Amino acid sequence: MGIDAGFGCPNRNRGRGSGGCSYCAPGAGRAPYLADAGSLGEQVLAATAFLRRRYEARLFLAYFQAYSSTNAPCDELEAAYDAVLASFPEPGSCRGLVVSTRPDCIDEQKAELLTGYAERGLEVWVELGLQSANDSTLARIRRGHCYADFERARLLLEGRGIRVAAHLIIGLPGELRADYIDTVSRVASLRVEGLKFHDLHVPRGTALAGEYLSGELSLLHPLSFPSILADCIELLPPDCEVMRLCSDSGRAGRLAPARALDKTLLYRAVESELERRGTRQASRWRP
């Protein structure tokens, strides 16, 4: 269940010079079901009510999803995490803590803080937005960090009872199939516990939208995704959880593509492609 603690993103600050990633929408991942819920307690109530109603959910992970959820001093982070964990109406219904953040927003003190939650018996995930292992691509999309930052953050979190998931975008400007393969290979070598794939989409009002409208950017054809994803999945360790294969984006805020990928059709197409090849996850993984 998504939570917005209002931590913001350092890459959007003028001091960082970028104004934010070129593809990042203004809402930066705030869950739509939060609507106008303000306080952390109100967000928990709104989120649990929605998830119970739609999925009949009874157990939850508190997912600090919006912006960079380690972008604050440790005492502020701890206060927010604790407030959310204490806000669940049914004791014991929250089983874990998921923190979505940037590789350059993790340090030793924050790793120690998150370790404490794992030691309390919670399932703890840190989701690191990498998008690409190609530093030239990262500079072009104004990420404000490099691949070495991701590698450092992953190694800093390793061995603490914390699970790490990486976010990768397929179809970034200037990238080809070889770039996707290289990125997945490098991430797989770090033995991350999870991976989320996103297909590139263009939100309205972003720098990427300007590139698209001026003809500087073309998007991958939807029919190319099953083959690319199959290539990537074959390279992953057998114990890496593939947590997502495509993006979620509301039609109102999306400039392109006109129609989002159909998740069910995509999942079936990837399964069919792997079956056609006679391969599976880890078929081409080399430890």
mmCIF file of N, CA, C and O in Angstrom, residues 72-140:
data_model
loop_
_atom_site.group_PDB
_atom_site.id
_atom_site.type_symbol
_atom_site.label_atom_id
_atom_site.label_comp_id
_atom_site.label_asym_id
_atom_site.label_seq_id
_atom_site.Cartn_x
_atom_site.Cartn_y
_atom_site.Cartn_z
ATOM 1 N N ALA A 72 15.726 12.405 3.980
ATOM 2 C CA ALA A 72 15.512 13.184 5.209
ATOM 3 C C ALA A 72 16.496 12.672 6.253
ATOM 4 O O ALA A 72 17.050 11.573 6.108
ATOM 5 N N PRO A 73 16.722 13.439 7.315
ATOM 6 C CA PRO A 73 17.554 12.936 8.417
ATOM 7 C C PRO A 73 16.940 11.685 9.033
ATOM 8 O O PRO A 73 15.713 11.489 8.986
ATOM 9 N N CYS A 74 17.767 10.858 9.639
ATOM 10 C CA CYS A 74 17.298 9.572 10.150
ATOM 11 C C CYS A 74 16.195 9.715 11.198
ATOM 12 O O CYS A 74 15.287 8.870 11.256
ATOM 13 N N ASP A 75 16.245 10.758 12.024
ATOM 14 C CA ASP A 75 15.203 10.885 13.045
ATOM 15 C C ASP A 75 13.844 11.168 12.399
ATOM 16 O O ASP A 75 12.801 10.667 12.865
ATOM 17 N N GLU A 76 13.827 11.938 11.311
ATOM 18 C CA GLU A 76 12.568 12.198 10.611
ATOM 19 C C GLU A 76 12.066 10.944 9.900
ATOM 20 O O GLU A 76 10.854 10.668 9.877
ATOM 21 N N LEU A 77 12.985 10.197 9.305
ATOM 22 C CA LEU A 77 12.595 8.951 8.652
ATOM 23 C C LEU A 77 11.988 7.989 9.671
ATOM 24 O O LEU A 77 10.917 7.406 9.435
ATOM 25 N N GLU A 78 12.657 7.821 10.781
ATOM 26 C CA GLU A 78 12.178 6.889 11.800
ATOM 27 C C GLU A 78 10.798 7.298 12.318
ATOM 28 O O GLU A 78 9.913 6.443 12.504
ATOM 29 N N ALA A 79 10.604 8.593 12.526
ATOM 30 C CA ALA A 79 9.305 9.067 13.017
ATOM 31 C C ALA A 79 8.202 8.748 12.003
ATOM 32 O O ALA A 79 7.102 8.316 12.384
ATOM 33 N N ALA A 80 8.478 8.935 10.718
ATOM 34 C CA ALA A 80 7.466 8.662 9.691
ATOM 35 C C ALA A 80 7.197 7.165 9.563
ATOM 36 O O ALA A 80 6.036 6.727 9.506
ATOM 37 N N TYR A 81 8.256 6.362 9.518
ATOM 38 C CA TYR A 81 8.071 4.919 9.405
ATOM 39 C C TYR A 81 7.275 4.390 10.605
ATOM 40 O O TYR A 81 6.338 3.600 10.449
ATOM 41 N N ASP A 82 7.646 4.835 11.807
ATOM 42 C CA ASP A 82 6.966 4.355 13.015
ATOM 43 C C ASP A 82 5.495 4.801 13.034
ATOM 44 O O ASP A 82 4.620 4.049 13.462
ATOM 45 N N ALA A 83 5.245 6.039 12.596
ATOM 46 C CA ALA A 83 3.867 6.543 12.596
ATOM 47 C C ALA A 83 2.978 5.708 11.685
ATOM 48 O O ALA A 83 1.833 5.389 12.033
ATOM 49 N N VAL A 84 3.494 5.337 10.522
ATOM 50 C CA VAL A 84 2.710 4.511 9.598
ATOM 51 C C VAL A 84 2.493 3.120 10.175
ATOM 52 O O VAL A 84 1.370 2.589 10.172
ATOM 53 N N LEU A 85 3.534 2.506 10.703
ATOM 54 C CA LEU A 85 3.409 1.153 11.240
ATOM 55 C C LEU A 85 2.425 1.106 12.406
ATOM 56 O O LEU A 85 1.731 0.095 12.608
ATOM 57 N N ALA A 86 2.331 2.214 13.144
ATOM 58 C CA ALA A 86 1.425 2.269 14.294
ATOM 59 C C ALA A 86 -0.003 2.623 13.899
ATOM 60 O O ALA A 86 -0.904 2.563 14.743
ATOM 61 N N SER A 87 -0.238 2.993 12.650
ATOM 62 C CA SER A 87 -1.548 3.488 12.224
ATOM 63 C C SER A 87 -2.469 2.403 11.693
ATOM 64 O O SER A 87 -3.638 2.677 11.412
ATOM 65 N N PHE A 88 -1.967 1.186 11.522
ATOM 66 C CA PHE A 88 -2.819 0.130 10.994
ATOM 67 C C PHE A 88 -3.898 -0.215 12.005
ATOM 68 O O PHE A 88 -3.601 -0.464 13.182
ATOM 69 N N PRO A 89 -5.160 -0.226 11.573
ATOM 70 C CA PRO A 89 -6.264 -0.428 12.524
ATOM 71 C C PRO A 89 -6.281 -1.804 13.159
ATOM 72 O O PRO A 89 -6.781 -1.974 14.264
ATOM 73 N N GLU A 90 -5.730 -2.806 12.467
ATOM 74 C CA GLU A 90 -5.701 -4.160 13.006
ATOM 75 C C GLU A 90 -4.267 -4.532 13.363
ATOM 76 O O GLU A 90 -3.414 -4.619 12.487
ATOM 77 N N PRO A 91 -3.967 -4.754 14.638
ATOM 78 C CA PRO A 91 -2.606 -5.120 15.049
ATOM 79 C C PRO A 91 -2.116 -6.364 14.304
ATOM 80 O O PRO A 91 -2.857 -7.330 14.137
ATOM 81 N N GLY A 92 -0.882 -6.289 13.829
ATOM 82 C CA GLY A 92 -0.302 -7.425 13.126
ATOM 83 C C GLY A 92 -0.634 -7.515 11.659
ATOM 84 O O GLY A 92 -0.134 -8.404 10.958
ATOM 85 N N SER A 93 -1.476 -6.589 11.148
ATOM 86 C CA SER A 93 -1.852 -6.669 9.732
ATOM 87 C C SER A 93 -0.764 -6.127 8.808
ATOM 88 O O SER A 93 -0.751 -6.433 7.618
ATOM 89 N N CYS A 94 0.149 -5.324 9.337
ATOM 90 C CA CYS A 94 1.278 -4.836 8.529
ATOM 91 C C CYS A 94 2.473 -5.746 8.775
ATOM 92 O O CYS A 94 2.977 -5.829 9.893
ATOM 93 N N ARG A 95 2.936 -6.392 7.738
ATOM 94 C CA ARG A 95 4.006 -7.379 7.869
ATOM 95 C C ARG A 95 5.367 -6.880 7.393
ATOM 96 O O ARG A 95 6.346 -7.607 7.517
ATOM 97 N N GLY A 96 5.410 -5.678 6.833
ATOM 98 C CA GLY A 96 6.702 -5.251 6.334
ATOM 99 C C GLY A 96 6.750 -3.790 5.950
ATOM 100 O O GLY A 96 5.741 -3.078 5.960
ATOM 101 N N LEU A 97 7.954 -3.359 5.605
ATOM 102 C CA LEU A 97 8.246 -1.976 5.246
ATOM 103 C C LEU A 97 8.983 -1.970 3.917
ATOM 104 O O LEU A 97 9.999 -2.663 3.753
ATOM 105 N N VAL A 98 8.457 -1.214 2.954
ATOM 106 C CA VAL A 98 9.085 -1.075 1.640
ATOM 107 C C VAL A 98 9.411 0.402 1.440
ATOM 108 O O VAL A 98 8.531 1.259 1.577
ATOM 109 N N VAL A 99 10.652 0.690 1.109
ATOM 110 C CA VAL A 99 11.108 2.065 0.958
ATOM 111 C C VAL A 99 11.656 2.250 -0.451
ATOM 112 O O VAL A 99 12.620 1.593 -0.849
ATOM 113 N N SER A 100 11.019 3.111 -1.224
ATOM 114 C CA SER A 100 11.467 3.409 -2.581
ATOM 115 C C SER A 100 12.325 4.665 -2.552
ATOM 116 O O SER A 100 11.912 5.695 -2.003
ATOM 117 N N THR A 101 13.511 4.602 -3.148
ATOM 118 C CA THR A 101 14.422 5.735 -3.035
ATOM 119 C C THR A 101 15.446 5.721 -4.172
ATOM 120 O O THR A 101 15.373 4.907 -5.092
ATOM 121 N N ARG A 102 16.385 6.633 -4.076
ATOM 122 C CA ARG A 102 17.459 6.766 -5.053
ATOM 123 C C ARG A 102 18.749 6.161 -4.493
ATOM 124 O O ARG A 102 18.968 6.180 -3.280
ATOM 125 N N PRO A 103 19.632 5.659 -5.348
ATOM 126 C CA PRO A 103 20.897 5.104 -4.859
ATOM 127 C C PRO A 103 21.750 6.110 -4.086
ATOM 128 O O PRO A 103 22.490 5.733 -3.170
ATOM 129 N N ASP A 104 21.643 7.392 -4.439
ATOM 130 C CA ASP A 104 22.457 8.398 -3.761
ATOM 131 C C ASP A 104 21.768 8.950 -2.513
ATOM 132 O O ASP A 104 22.234 9.939 -1.929
ATOM 133 N N CYS A 105 20.673 8.307 -2.086
ATOM 134 C CA CYS A 105 19.996 8.700 -0.846
ATOM 135 C C CYS A 105 20.101 7.603 0.215
ATOM 136 O O CYS A 105 19.267 7.525 1.121
ATOM 137 N N ILE A 106 21.094 6.745 0.097
ATOM 138 C CA ILE A 106 21.345 5.690 1.073
ATOM 139 C C ILE A 106 22.762 5.874 1.611
ATOM 140 O O ILE A 106 23.714 6.014 0.844
ATOM 141 N N ASP A 107 22.875 5.894 2.938
ATOM 142 C CA ASP A 107 24.192 5.938 3.566
ATOM 143 C C ASP A 107 24.215 4.950 4.734
ATOM 144 O O ASP A 107 23.231 4.244 4.991
ATOM 145 N N GLU A 108 25.315 4.895 5.443
ATOM 146 C CA GLU A 108 25.474 3.926 6.529
ATOM 147 C C GLU A 108 24.423 4.100 7.608
ATOM 148 O O GLU A 108 23.848 3.123 8.103
ATOM 149 N N GLN A 109 24.114 5.333 7.989
ATOM 150 C CA GLN A 109 23.150 5.582 9.053
ATOM 151 C C GLN A 109 21.742 5.137 8.643
ATOM 152 O O GLN A 109 21.008 4.541 9.434
ATOM 153 N N LYS A 110 21.369 5.409 7.403
ATOM 154 C CA LYS A 110 20.046 5.004 6.935
ATOM 155 C C LYS A 110 19.956 3.485 6.776
ATOM 156 O O LYS A 110 18.911 2.884 7.052
ATOM 157 N N ALA A 111 21.056 2.878 6.359
ATOM 158 C CA ALA A 111 21.083 1.419 6.285
ATOM 159 C C ALA A 111 20.915 0.802 7.671
ATOM 160 O O ALA A 111 20.204 -0.196 7.845
ATOM 161 N N GLU A 112 21.551 1.399 8.670
ATOM 162 C CA GLU A 112 21.410 0.912 10.047
ATOM 163 C C GLU A 112 19.973 1.055 10.532
ATOM 164 O O GLU A 112 19.438 0.173 11.209
ATOM 165 N N LEU A 113 19.354 2.184 10.215
ATOM 166 C CA LEU A 113 17.966 2.404 10.620
ATOM 167 C C LEU A 113 17.055 1.323 10.037
ATOM 168 O O LEU A 113 16.241 0.723 10.758
ATOM 169 N N LEU A 114 17.199 1.049 8.757
ATOM 170 C CA LEU A 114 16.362 0.052 8.104
ATOM 171 C C LEU A 114 16.667 -1.354 8.623
ATOM 172 O O LEU A 114 15.763 -2.197 8.722
ATOM 173 N N THR A 115 17.917 -1.599 8.972
ATOM 174 C CA THR A 115 18.281 -2.891 9.550
ATOM 175 C C THR A 115 17.499 -3.148 10.831
ATOM 176 O O THR A 115 17.079 -4.283 11.103
ATOM 177 N N GLY A 116 17.281 -2.093 11.610
ATOM 178 C CA GLY A 116 16.540 -2.244 12.860
ATOM 179 C C GLY A 116 15.134 -2.770 12.642
ATOM 180 O O GLY A 116 14.621 -3.564 13.445
ATOM 181 N N TYR A 117 14.486 -2.366 11.562
ATOM 182 C CA TYR A 117 13.134 -2.856 11.270
ATOM 183 C C TYR A 117 13.165 -4.328 10.864
ATOM 184 O O TYR A 117 12.272 -5.103 11.216
ATOM 185 N N ALA A 118 14.195 -4.719 10.111
ATOM 186 C CA ALA A 118 14.336 -6.129 9.755
ATOM 187 C C ALA A 118 14.570 -6.975 11.002
ATOM 188 O O ALA A 118 14.040 -8.089 11.119
ATOM 189 N N GLU A 119 15.339 -6.447 11.949
ATOM 190 C CA GLU A 119 15.618 -7.184 13.184
ATOM 191 C C GLU A 119 14.378 -7.322 14.058
ATOM 192 O O GLU A 119 14.322 -8.195 14.929
ATOM 193 N N ARG A 120 13.376 -6.473 13.841
ATOM 194 C CA ARG A 120 12.105 -6.581 14.565
ATOM 195 C C ARG A 120 11.176 -7.628 13.955
ATOM 196 O O ARG A 120 10.063 -7.844 14.435
ATOM 197 N N GLY A 121 11.621 -8.268 12.881
ATOM 198 C CA GLY A 121 10.830 -9.318 12.260
ATOM 199 C C GLY A 121 10.017 -8.869 11.075
ATOM 200 O O GLY A 121 9.249 -9.657 10.511
ATOM 201 N N LEU A 122 10.150 -7.615 10.657
ATOM 202 C CA LEU A 122 9.435 -7.126 9.485
ATOM 203 C C LEU A 122 10.182 -7.516 8.210
ATOM 204 O O LEU A 122 11.412 -7.622 8.193
ATOM 205 N N GLU A 123 9.427 -7.735 7.152
ATOM 206 C CA GLU A 123 10.024 -7.912 5.835
ATOM 207 C C GLU A 123 10.368 -6.527 5.303
ATOM 208 O O GLU A 123 9.483 -5.693 5.132
ATOM 209 N N VAL A 124 11.632 -6.272 5.064
ATOM 210 C CA VAL A 124 12.087 -4.941 4.663
ATOM 211 C C VAL A 124 12.672 -5.000 3.250
ATOM 212 O O VAL A 124 13.566 -5.800 2.969
ATOM 213 N N TRP A 125 12.129 -4.146 2.384
ATOM 214 C CA TRP A 125 12.638 -3.993 1.024
ATOM 215 C C TRP A 125 13.095 -2.551 0.831
ATOM 216 O O TRP A 125 12.441 -1.620 1.296
ATOM 217 N N VAL A 126 14.191 -2.381 0.118
ATOM 218 C CA VAL A 126 14.593 -1.071 -0.386
ATOM 219 C C VAL A 126 14.583 -1.150 -1.901
ATOM 220 O O VAL A 126 15.276 -1.983 -2.497
ATOM 221 N N GLU A 127 13.751 -0.320 -2.521
ATOM 222 C CA GLU A 127 13.679 -0.272 -3.983
ATOM 223 C C GLU A 127 14.533 0.886 -4.475
ATOM 224 O O GLU A 127 14.299 2.044 -4.106
ATOM 225 N N LEU A 128 15.518 0.563 -5.286
ATOM 226 C CA LEU A 128 16.457 1.564 -5.795
ATOM 227 C C LEU A 128 16.173 1.844 -7.265
ATOM 228 O O LEU A 128 16.211 0.934 -8.103
ATOM 229 N N GLY A 129 15.884 3.092 -7.572
ATOM 230 C CA GLY A 129 15.668 3.483 -8.962
ATOM 231 C C GLY A 129 16.996 3.596 -9.679
ATOM 232 O O GLY A 129 17.768 4.520 -9.423
ATOM 233 N N LEU A 130 17.293 2.655 -10.543
ATOM 234 C CA LEU A 130 18.518 2.704 -11.347
ATOM 235 C C LEU A 130 18.186 3.158 -12.763
ATOM 236 O O LEU A 130 18.792 4.078 -13.277
ATOM 237 N N GLN A 131 17.259 2.483 -13.411
ATOM 238 C CA GLN A 131 16.762 2.746 -14.769
ATOM 239 C C GLN A 131 17.715 2.231 -15.845
ATOM 240 O O GLN A 131 17.287 1.618 -16.801
ATOM 241 N N SER A 132 19.006 2.513 -15.718
ATOM 242 C CA SER A 132 19.983 2.015 -16.687
ATOM 243 C C SER A 132 21.351 1.975 -16.016
ATOM 244 O O SER A 132 21.630 2.778 -15.122
ATOM 245 N N ALA A 133 22.195 1.030 -16.461
ATOM 246 C CA ALA A 133 23.573 0.979 -15.974
ATOM 247 C C ALA A 133 24.511 1.795 -16.857
ATOM 248 O O ALA A 133 25.711 1.861 -16.592
ATOM 249 N N ASN A 134 23.969 2.407 -17.902
ATOM 250 C CA ASN A 134 24.759 3.198 -18.838
ATOM 251 C C ASN A 134 24.823 4.641 -18.331
ATOM 252 O O ASN A 134 23.804 5.343 -18.302
ATOM 253 N N ASP A 135 26.004 5.093 -17.927
ATOM 254 C CA ASP A 135 26.136 6.438 -17.357
ATOM 255 C C ASP A 135 25.779 7.531 -18.361
ATOM 256 O O ASP A 135 25.285 8.596 -17.969
ATOM 257 N N SER A 136 26.011 7.290 -19.644
ATOM 258 C CA SER A 136 25.630 8.285 -20.641
ATOM 259 C C SER A 136 24.117 8.441 -20.702
ATOM 260 O O SER A 136 23.590 9.559 -20.815
ATOM 261 N N THR A 137 23.403 7.324 -20.600
ATOM 262 C CA THR A 137 21.943 7.384 -20.568
ATOM 263 C C THR A 137 21.463 8.096 -19.316
ATOM 264 O O THR A 137 20.556 8.936 -19.367
ATOM 265 N N LEU A 138 22.063 7.765 -18.172
ATOM 266 C CA LEU A 138 21.663 8.400 -16.920
ATOM 267 C C LEU A 138 21.851 9.913 -16.989
ATOM 268 O O LEU A 138 21.020 10.674 -16.485
ATOM 269 N N ALA A 139 22.923 10.354 -17.616
ATOM 270 C CA ALA A 139 23.145 11.796 -17.768
ATOM 271 C C ALA A 139 22.097 12.400 -18.707
ATOM 272 O O ALA A 139 21.584 13.493 -18.445
ATOM 273 N N ARG A 140 21.764 11.692 -19.766
ATOM 274 C CA ARG A 140 20.795 12.224 -20.741
ATOM 275 C C ARG A 140 19.408 12.384 -20.126
ATOM 276 O O ARG A 140 18.689 13.332 -20.453
#
